[in-house]
Short mmCIF file of C-alpha atoms in Angstrom, two decimals:
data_model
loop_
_atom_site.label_atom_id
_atom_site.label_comp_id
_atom_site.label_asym_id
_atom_site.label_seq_id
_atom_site.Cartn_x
_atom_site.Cartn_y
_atom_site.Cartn_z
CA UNK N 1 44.06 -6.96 47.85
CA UNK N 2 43.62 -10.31 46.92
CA UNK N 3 39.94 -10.67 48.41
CA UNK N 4 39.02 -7.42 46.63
CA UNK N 5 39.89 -8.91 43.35
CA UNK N 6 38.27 -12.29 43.77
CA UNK N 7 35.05 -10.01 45.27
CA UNK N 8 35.18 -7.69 41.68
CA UNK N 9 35.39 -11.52 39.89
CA UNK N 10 32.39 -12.66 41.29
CA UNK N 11 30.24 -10.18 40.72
CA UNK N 12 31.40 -9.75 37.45
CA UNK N 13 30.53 -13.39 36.32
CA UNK N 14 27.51 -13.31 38.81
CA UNK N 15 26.05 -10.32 36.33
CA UNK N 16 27.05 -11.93 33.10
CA UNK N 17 23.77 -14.35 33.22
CA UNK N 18 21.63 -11.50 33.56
CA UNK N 19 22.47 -9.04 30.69
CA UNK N 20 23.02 -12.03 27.93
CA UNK N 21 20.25 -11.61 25.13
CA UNK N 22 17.41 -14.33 25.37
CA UNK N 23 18.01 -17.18 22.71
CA UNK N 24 17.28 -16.65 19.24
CA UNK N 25 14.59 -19.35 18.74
CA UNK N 26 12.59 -17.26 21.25
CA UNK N 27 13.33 -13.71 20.31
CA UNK N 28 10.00 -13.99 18.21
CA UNK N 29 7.62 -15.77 20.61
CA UNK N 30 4.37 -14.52 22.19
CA UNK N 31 5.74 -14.44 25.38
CA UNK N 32 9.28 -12.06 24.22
CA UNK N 33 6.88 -9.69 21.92
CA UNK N 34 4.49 -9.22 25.07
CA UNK N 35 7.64 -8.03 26.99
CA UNK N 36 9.26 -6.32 24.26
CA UNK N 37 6.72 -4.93 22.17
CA UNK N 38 6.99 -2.96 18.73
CA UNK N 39 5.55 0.60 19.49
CA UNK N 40 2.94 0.97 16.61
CA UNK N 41 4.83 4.15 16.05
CA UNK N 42 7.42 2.32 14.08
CA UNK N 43 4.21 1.27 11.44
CA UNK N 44 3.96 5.00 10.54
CA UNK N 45 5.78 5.05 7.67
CA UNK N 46 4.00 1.96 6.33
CA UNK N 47 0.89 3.43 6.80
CA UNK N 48 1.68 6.93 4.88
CA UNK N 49 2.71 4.78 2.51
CA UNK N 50 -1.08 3.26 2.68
CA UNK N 51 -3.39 6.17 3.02
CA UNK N 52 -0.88 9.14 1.39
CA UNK N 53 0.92 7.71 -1.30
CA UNK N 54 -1.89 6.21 -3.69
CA UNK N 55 -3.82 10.18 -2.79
CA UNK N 56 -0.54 12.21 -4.39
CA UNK N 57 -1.97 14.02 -7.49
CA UNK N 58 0.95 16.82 -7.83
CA UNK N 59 2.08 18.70 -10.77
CA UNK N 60 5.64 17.97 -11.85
CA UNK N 61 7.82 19.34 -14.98
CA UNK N 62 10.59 17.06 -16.35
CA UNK N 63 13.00 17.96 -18.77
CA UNK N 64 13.52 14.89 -20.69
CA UNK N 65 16.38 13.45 -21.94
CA UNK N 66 17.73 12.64 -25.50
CA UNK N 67 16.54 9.20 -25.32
CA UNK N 68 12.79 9.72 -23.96
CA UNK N 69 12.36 12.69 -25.74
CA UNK N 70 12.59 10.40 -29.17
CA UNK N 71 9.13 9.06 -28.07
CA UNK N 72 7.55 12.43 -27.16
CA UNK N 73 6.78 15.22 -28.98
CA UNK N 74 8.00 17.91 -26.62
CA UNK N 75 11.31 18.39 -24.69
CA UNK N 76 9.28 18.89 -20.91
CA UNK N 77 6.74 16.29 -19.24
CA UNK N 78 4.01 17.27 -16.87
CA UNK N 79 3.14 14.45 -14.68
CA UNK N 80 0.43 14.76 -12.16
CA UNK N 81 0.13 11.26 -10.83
CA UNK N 82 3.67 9.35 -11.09
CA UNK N 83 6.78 11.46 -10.21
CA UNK N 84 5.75 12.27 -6.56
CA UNK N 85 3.98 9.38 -5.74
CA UNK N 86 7.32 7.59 -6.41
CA UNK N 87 9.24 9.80 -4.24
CA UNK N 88 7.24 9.36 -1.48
CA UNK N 89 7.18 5.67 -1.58
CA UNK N 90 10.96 5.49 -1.93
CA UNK N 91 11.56 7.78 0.98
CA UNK N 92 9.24 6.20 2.88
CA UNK N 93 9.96 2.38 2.37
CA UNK N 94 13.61 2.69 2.95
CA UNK N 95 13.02 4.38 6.05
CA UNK N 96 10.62 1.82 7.41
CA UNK N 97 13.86 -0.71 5.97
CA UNK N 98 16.55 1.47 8.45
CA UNK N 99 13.96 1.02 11.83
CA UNK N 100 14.15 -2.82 10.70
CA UNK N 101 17.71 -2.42 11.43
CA UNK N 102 17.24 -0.19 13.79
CA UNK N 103 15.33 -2.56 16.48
CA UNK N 104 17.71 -5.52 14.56
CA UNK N 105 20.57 -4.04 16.09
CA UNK N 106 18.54 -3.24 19.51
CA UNK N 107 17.43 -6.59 19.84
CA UNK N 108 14.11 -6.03 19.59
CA UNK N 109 13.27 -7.92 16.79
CA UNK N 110 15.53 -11.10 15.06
CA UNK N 111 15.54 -12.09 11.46
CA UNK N 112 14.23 -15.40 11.37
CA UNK N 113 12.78 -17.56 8.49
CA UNK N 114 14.97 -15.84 6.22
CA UNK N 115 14.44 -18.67 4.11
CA UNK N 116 10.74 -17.50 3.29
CA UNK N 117 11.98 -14.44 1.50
CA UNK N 118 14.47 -16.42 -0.88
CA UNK N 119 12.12 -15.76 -3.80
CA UNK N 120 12.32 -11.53 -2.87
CA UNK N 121 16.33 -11.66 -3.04
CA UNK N 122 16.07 -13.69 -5.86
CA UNK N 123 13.79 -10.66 -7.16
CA UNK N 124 16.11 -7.67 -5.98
CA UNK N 125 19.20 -9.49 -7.39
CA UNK N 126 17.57 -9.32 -10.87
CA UNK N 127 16.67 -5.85 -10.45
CA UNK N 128 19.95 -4.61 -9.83
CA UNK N 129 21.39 -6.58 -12.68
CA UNK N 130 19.00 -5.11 -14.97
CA UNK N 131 20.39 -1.74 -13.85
CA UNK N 132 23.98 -2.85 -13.94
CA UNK N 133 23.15 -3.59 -18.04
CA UNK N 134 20.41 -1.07 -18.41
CA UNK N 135 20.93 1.68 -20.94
CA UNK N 136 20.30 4.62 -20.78
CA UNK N 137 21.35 4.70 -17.24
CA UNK N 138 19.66 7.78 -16.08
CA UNK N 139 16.04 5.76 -17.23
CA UNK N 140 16.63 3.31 -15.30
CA UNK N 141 17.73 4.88 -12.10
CA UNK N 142 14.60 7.18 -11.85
CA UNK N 143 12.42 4.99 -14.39
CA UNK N 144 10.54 6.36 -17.39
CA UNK N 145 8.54 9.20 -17.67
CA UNK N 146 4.55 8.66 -16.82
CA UNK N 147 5.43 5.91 -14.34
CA UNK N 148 8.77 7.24 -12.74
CA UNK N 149 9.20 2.87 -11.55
CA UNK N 150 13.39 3.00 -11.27
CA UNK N 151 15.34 0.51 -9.73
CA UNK N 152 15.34 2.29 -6.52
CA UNK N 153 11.39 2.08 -6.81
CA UNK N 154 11.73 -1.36 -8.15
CA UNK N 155 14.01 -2.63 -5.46
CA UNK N 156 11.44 -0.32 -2.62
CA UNK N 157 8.44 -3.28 -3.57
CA UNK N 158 10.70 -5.96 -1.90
CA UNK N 159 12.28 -4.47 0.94
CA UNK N 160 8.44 -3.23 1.63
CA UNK N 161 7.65 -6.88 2.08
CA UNK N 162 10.65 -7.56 4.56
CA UNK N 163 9.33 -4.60 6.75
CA UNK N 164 5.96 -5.46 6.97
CA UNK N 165 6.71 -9.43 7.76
CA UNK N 166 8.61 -8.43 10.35
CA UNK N 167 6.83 -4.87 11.90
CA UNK N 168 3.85 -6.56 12.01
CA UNK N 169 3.89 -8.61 14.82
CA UNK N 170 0.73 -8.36 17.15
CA UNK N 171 -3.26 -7.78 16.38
CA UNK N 172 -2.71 -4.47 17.48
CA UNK N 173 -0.34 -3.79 14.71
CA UNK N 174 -3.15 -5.27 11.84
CA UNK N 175 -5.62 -3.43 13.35
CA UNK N 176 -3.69 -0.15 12.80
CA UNK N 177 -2.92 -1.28 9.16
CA UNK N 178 -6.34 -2.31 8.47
CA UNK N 179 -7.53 0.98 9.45
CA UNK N 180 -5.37 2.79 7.08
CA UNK N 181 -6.93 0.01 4.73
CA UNK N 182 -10.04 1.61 5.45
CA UNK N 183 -9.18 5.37 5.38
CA UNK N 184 -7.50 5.11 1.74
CA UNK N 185 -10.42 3.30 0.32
CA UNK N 186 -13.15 5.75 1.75
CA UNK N 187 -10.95 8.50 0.22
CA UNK N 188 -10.48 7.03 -3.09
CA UNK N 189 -14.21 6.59 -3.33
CA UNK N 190 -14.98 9.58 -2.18
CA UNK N 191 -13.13 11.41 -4.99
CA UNK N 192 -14.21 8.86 -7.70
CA UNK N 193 -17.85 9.70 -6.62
CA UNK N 194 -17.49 13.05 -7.57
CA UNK N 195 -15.89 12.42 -11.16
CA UNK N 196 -18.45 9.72 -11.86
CA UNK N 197 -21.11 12.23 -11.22
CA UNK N 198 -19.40 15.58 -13.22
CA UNK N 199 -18.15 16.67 -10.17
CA UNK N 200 -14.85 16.42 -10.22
CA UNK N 201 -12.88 17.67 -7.43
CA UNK N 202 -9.61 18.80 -9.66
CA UNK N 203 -11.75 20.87 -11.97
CA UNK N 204 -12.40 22.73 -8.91
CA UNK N 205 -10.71 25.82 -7.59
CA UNK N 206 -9.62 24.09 -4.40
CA UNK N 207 -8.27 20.66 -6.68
CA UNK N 208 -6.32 23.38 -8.73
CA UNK N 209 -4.92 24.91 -5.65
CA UNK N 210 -3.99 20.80 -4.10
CA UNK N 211 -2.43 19.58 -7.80
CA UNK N 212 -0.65 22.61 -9.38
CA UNK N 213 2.30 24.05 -7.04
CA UNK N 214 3.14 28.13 -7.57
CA UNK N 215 5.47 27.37 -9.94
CA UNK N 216 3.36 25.66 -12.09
CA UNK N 217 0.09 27.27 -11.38
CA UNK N 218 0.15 28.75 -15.29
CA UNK N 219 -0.32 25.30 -16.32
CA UNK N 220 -3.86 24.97 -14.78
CA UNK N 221 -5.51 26.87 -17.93
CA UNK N 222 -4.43 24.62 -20.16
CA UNK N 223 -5.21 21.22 -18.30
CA UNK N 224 -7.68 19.37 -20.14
CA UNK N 225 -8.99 16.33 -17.92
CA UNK N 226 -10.16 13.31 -20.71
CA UNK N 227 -12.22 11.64 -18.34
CA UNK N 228 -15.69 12.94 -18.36
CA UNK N 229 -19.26 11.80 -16.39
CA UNK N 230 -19.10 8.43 -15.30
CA UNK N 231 -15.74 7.84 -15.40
CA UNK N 232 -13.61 7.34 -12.26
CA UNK N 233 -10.18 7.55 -12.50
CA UNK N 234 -9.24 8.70 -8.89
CA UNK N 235 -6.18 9.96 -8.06
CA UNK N 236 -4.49 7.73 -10.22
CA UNK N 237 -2.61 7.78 -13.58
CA UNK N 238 -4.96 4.56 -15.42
CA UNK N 239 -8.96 3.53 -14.66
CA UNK N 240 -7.01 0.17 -14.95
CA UNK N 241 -5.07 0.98 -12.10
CA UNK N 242 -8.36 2.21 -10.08
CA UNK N 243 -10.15 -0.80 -11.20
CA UNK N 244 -7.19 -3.15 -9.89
CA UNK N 245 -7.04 -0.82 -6.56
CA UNK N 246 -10.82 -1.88 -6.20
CA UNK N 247 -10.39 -5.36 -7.15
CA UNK N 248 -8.21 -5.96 -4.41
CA UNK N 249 -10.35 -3.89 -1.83
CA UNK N 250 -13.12 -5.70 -2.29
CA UNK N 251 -12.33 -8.77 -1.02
CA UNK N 252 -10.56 -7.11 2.05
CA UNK N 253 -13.93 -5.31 2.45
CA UNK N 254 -15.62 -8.68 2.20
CA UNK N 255 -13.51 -10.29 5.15
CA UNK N 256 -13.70 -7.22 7.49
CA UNK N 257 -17.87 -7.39 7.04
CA UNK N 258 -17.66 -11.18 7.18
CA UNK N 259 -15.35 -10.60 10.58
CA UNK N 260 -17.51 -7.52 11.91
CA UNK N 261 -19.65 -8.62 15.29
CA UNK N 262 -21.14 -5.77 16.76
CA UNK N 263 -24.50 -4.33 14.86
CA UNK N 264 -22.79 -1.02 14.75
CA UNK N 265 -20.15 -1.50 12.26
CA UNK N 266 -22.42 -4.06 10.66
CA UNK N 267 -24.35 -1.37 8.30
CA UNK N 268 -20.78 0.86 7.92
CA UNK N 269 -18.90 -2.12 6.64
CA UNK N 270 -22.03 -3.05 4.14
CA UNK N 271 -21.53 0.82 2.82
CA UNK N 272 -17.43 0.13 2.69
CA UNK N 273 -17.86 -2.97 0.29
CA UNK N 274 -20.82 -1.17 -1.50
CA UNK N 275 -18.21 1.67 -2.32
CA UNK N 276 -15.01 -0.79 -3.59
CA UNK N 277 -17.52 -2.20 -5.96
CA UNK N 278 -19.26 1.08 -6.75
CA UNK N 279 -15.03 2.08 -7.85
CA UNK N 280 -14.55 -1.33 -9.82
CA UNK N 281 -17.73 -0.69 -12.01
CA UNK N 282 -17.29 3.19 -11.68
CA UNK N 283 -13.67 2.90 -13.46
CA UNK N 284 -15.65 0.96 -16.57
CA UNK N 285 -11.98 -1.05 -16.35
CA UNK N 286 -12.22 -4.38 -17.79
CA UNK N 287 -9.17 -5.29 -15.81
CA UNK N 288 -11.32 -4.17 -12.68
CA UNK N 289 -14.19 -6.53 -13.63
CA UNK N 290 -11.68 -9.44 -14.86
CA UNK N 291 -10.62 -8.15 -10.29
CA UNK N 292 -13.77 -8.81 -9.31
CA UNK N 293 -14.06 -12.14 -11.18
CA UNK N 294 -11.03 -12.82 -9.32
CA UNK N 295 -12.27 -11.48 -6.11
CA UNK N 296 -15.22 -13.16 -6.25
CA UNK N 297 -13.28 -16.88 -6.48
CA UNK N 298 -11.04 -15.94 -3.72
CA UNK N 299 -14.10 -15.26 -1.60
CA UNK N 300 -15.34 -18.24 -2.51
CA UNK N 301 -12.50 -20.40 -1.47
CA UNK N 302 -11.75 -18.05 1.76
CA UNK N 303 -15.02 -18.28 3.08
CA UNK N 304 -16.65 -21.57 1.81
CA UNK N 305 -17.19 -22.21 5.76
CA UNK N 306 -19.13 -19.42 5.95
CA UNK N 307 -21.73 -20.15 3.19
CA UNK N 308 -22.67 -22.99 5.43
CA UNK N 309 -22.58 -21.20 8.77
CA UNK N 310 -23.64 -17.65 7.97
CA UNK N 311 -25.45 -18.26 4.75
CA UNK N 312 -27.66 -14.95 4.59
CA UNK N 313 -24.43 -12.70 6.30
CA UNK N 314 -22.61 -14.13 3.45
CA UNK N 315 -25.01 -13.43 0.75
CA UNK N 316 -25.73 -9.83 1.28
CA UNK N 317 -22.36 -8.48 -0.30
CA UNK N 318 -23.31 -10.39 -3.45
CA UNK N 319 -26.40 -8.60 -3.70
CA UNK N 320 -24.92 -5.19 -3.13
CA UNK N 321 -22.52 -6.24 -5.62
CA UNK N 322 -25.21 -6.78 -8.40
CA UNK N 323 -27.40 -3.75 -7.25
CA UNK N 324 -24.99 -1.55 -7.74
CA UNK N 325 -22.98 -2.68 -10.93
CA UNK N 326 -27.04 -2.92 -12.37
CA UNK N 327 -27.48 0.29 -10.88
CA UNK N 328 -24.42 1.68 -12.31
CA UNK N 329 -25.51 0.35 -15.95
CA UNK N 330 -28.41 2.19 -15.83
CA UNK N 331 -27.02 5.56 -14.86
CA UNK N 332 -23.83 5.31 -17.59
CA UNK N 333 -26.54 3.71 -20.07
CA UNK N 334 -25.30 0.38 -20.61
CA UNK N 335 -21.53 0.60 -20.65
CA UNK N 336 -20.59 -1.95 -17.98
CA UNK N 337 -22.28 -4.28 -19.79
CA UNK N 338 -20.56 -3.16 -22.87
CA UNK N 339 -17.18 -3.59 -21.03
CA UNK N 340 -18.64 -7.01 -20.15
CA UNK N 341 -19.44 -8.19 -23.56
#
């Protein structure tokens, strides 16, 4: 009896060595994420978030309450571009937040350098104590009409960050964001190419059918679109927000041409950035060419190597950039420059 017990005891503490977790310190290096990787599976919500979510253009009817309906004339609200754009995101980024945990409480993946996202607590704790003294409560928990940015929306732009510091994790992962990169911004271009030429997709029968739902479909008689010809707008609420959207495209676009080595992509990546700045001007947004002013110094700094290396590679984006906002002059008859002045 006694050997059968002192047998069980040391194969019990033989085992013990082998089904300990590795150390913390090296939960995160190259060699534990090659043996453990994150299946890109896990980035799926983050990248609906990316290609879907800035696309939504869906008819919604809101019954406003007493407080919002003292600064509008009528007791409903139809929003096409805010309401379900906001669900999505929230449903979406707080999912991605419970796989963190998920693979946190797997051990697949630790939270380390906490300390880096100090300045996002600091963030969400002043969110939620705006709620905690907001008033009118229900405003604040689903945010205003038009923009639909509650706290849980609010509190969804930090938690975002978390997830994608820590999903993230391998250049297979980028390359599967940076491709959803890519996909939204050929999208959004596509559809502002057909408003800036009085085209526009949702004056169509099949845009009617994609933005009004059966329930609203009586509505679609009535809509009266206040963009006209050479106006982009997108799928989104403000032609400041499209001109922002391209503003930060274009220097994205800029790095993946910059990046690109094979002659193939070469000439599809010229016809990428070509289309973030054909949005930018296309929007006539002075906040989109105050972007590009931006854009243009980041580039600058980024890539001052590059000037010296790659001097002509470099270049060529600059010239698309004034062909086409010259180009687009022309056509809309001097407005950018009229934005400009």
């Amino acid at each position: 009896m006694d050997n059968t017990v002192d047998e069980w005891y040391n194969l019990l503490t033989h085992r013990l060595p082998e089904v300990t977790m590795p150390k913390r310190k090296k939960a995160r290096s190259d060699a534990y994420i090659k043996t453990h990787p994150i299946h890109p599976l896990y980035l799926l919500p983050i990248m609906v978030i990316i290609v879907l979510v800035p696309l939504i253009v869906r008819a919604n009817l809101t019954e406003l309450s007493a407080s919002q309906q003292m600064f509008w004339p009528d007791e409903v609200h139809v929003d096409f571009f805010s309401y379900h754009k906001s669900i999505w995101f929230t449903t979406l980024t707080y999912a991605s937040f419970a796989l963190v945990l998920f693979l946190y409480w797997s051990k697949r993946i630790l939270l380390e350098h906490i300390r880096m996202f100090w300045p996002i607590a600091l963030y969400l704790f002043f969110v939620v104590l705006s709620y905690l003294f907001a008033d009118p409560k229900s405003i604040a928990t689903l945010g205003y009409m038009g923009s639909y940015q509650g706290v849980f929306v609010m509190m969804g732009y930090g938690l975002l960050i978390l997830v994608v510091s820590y999903l993230t994790v391998s250049e297979n992962h980028m390359r599967y964001l940076t491709g959803a990169f890519i996909v939204v911004g050929v999208l959004v271009g596509l559809i502002g190419a057909t408003q800036y030429f009085g085209h526009d997709l949702y004056t169509t029968a099949f845009g009617e059918w994609l933005i009004f739902p059966t329930s609203l479909s009586d509505f679609s008689d009535s809509m009266d679109i206040r963009f006209g010809e050479n106006h982009i707008y997108a799928t989104m609420y403000n032609t400041n927000f499209v001109g922002s959207f391209a503003a930060l495209m274009i220097p994205f676009s800029f790095a993946l041409f910059m990046r690109v080595r094979h002659w193939v992509y070469t000439p599809l990546l010229m016809g990428f950035f070509a289309l973030m700045v054909f949005i930018a001007f296309g929007s006539n947004s002075r906040a989109g060419i105050v972007g590009i002013g931006s854009a243009l110094i980041v580039i600058m700094v980024m890539f001052r190597k590059s000037l010296l290396t790659h001097p002509i590679k470099f270049l060529i984006p600059f010239v698309l950039m004034g062909s086409t906002g010259y180009a687009l002059n022309e056509v809309s008859e001097g407005r950018i420059g009229d934005e400009l002045q």
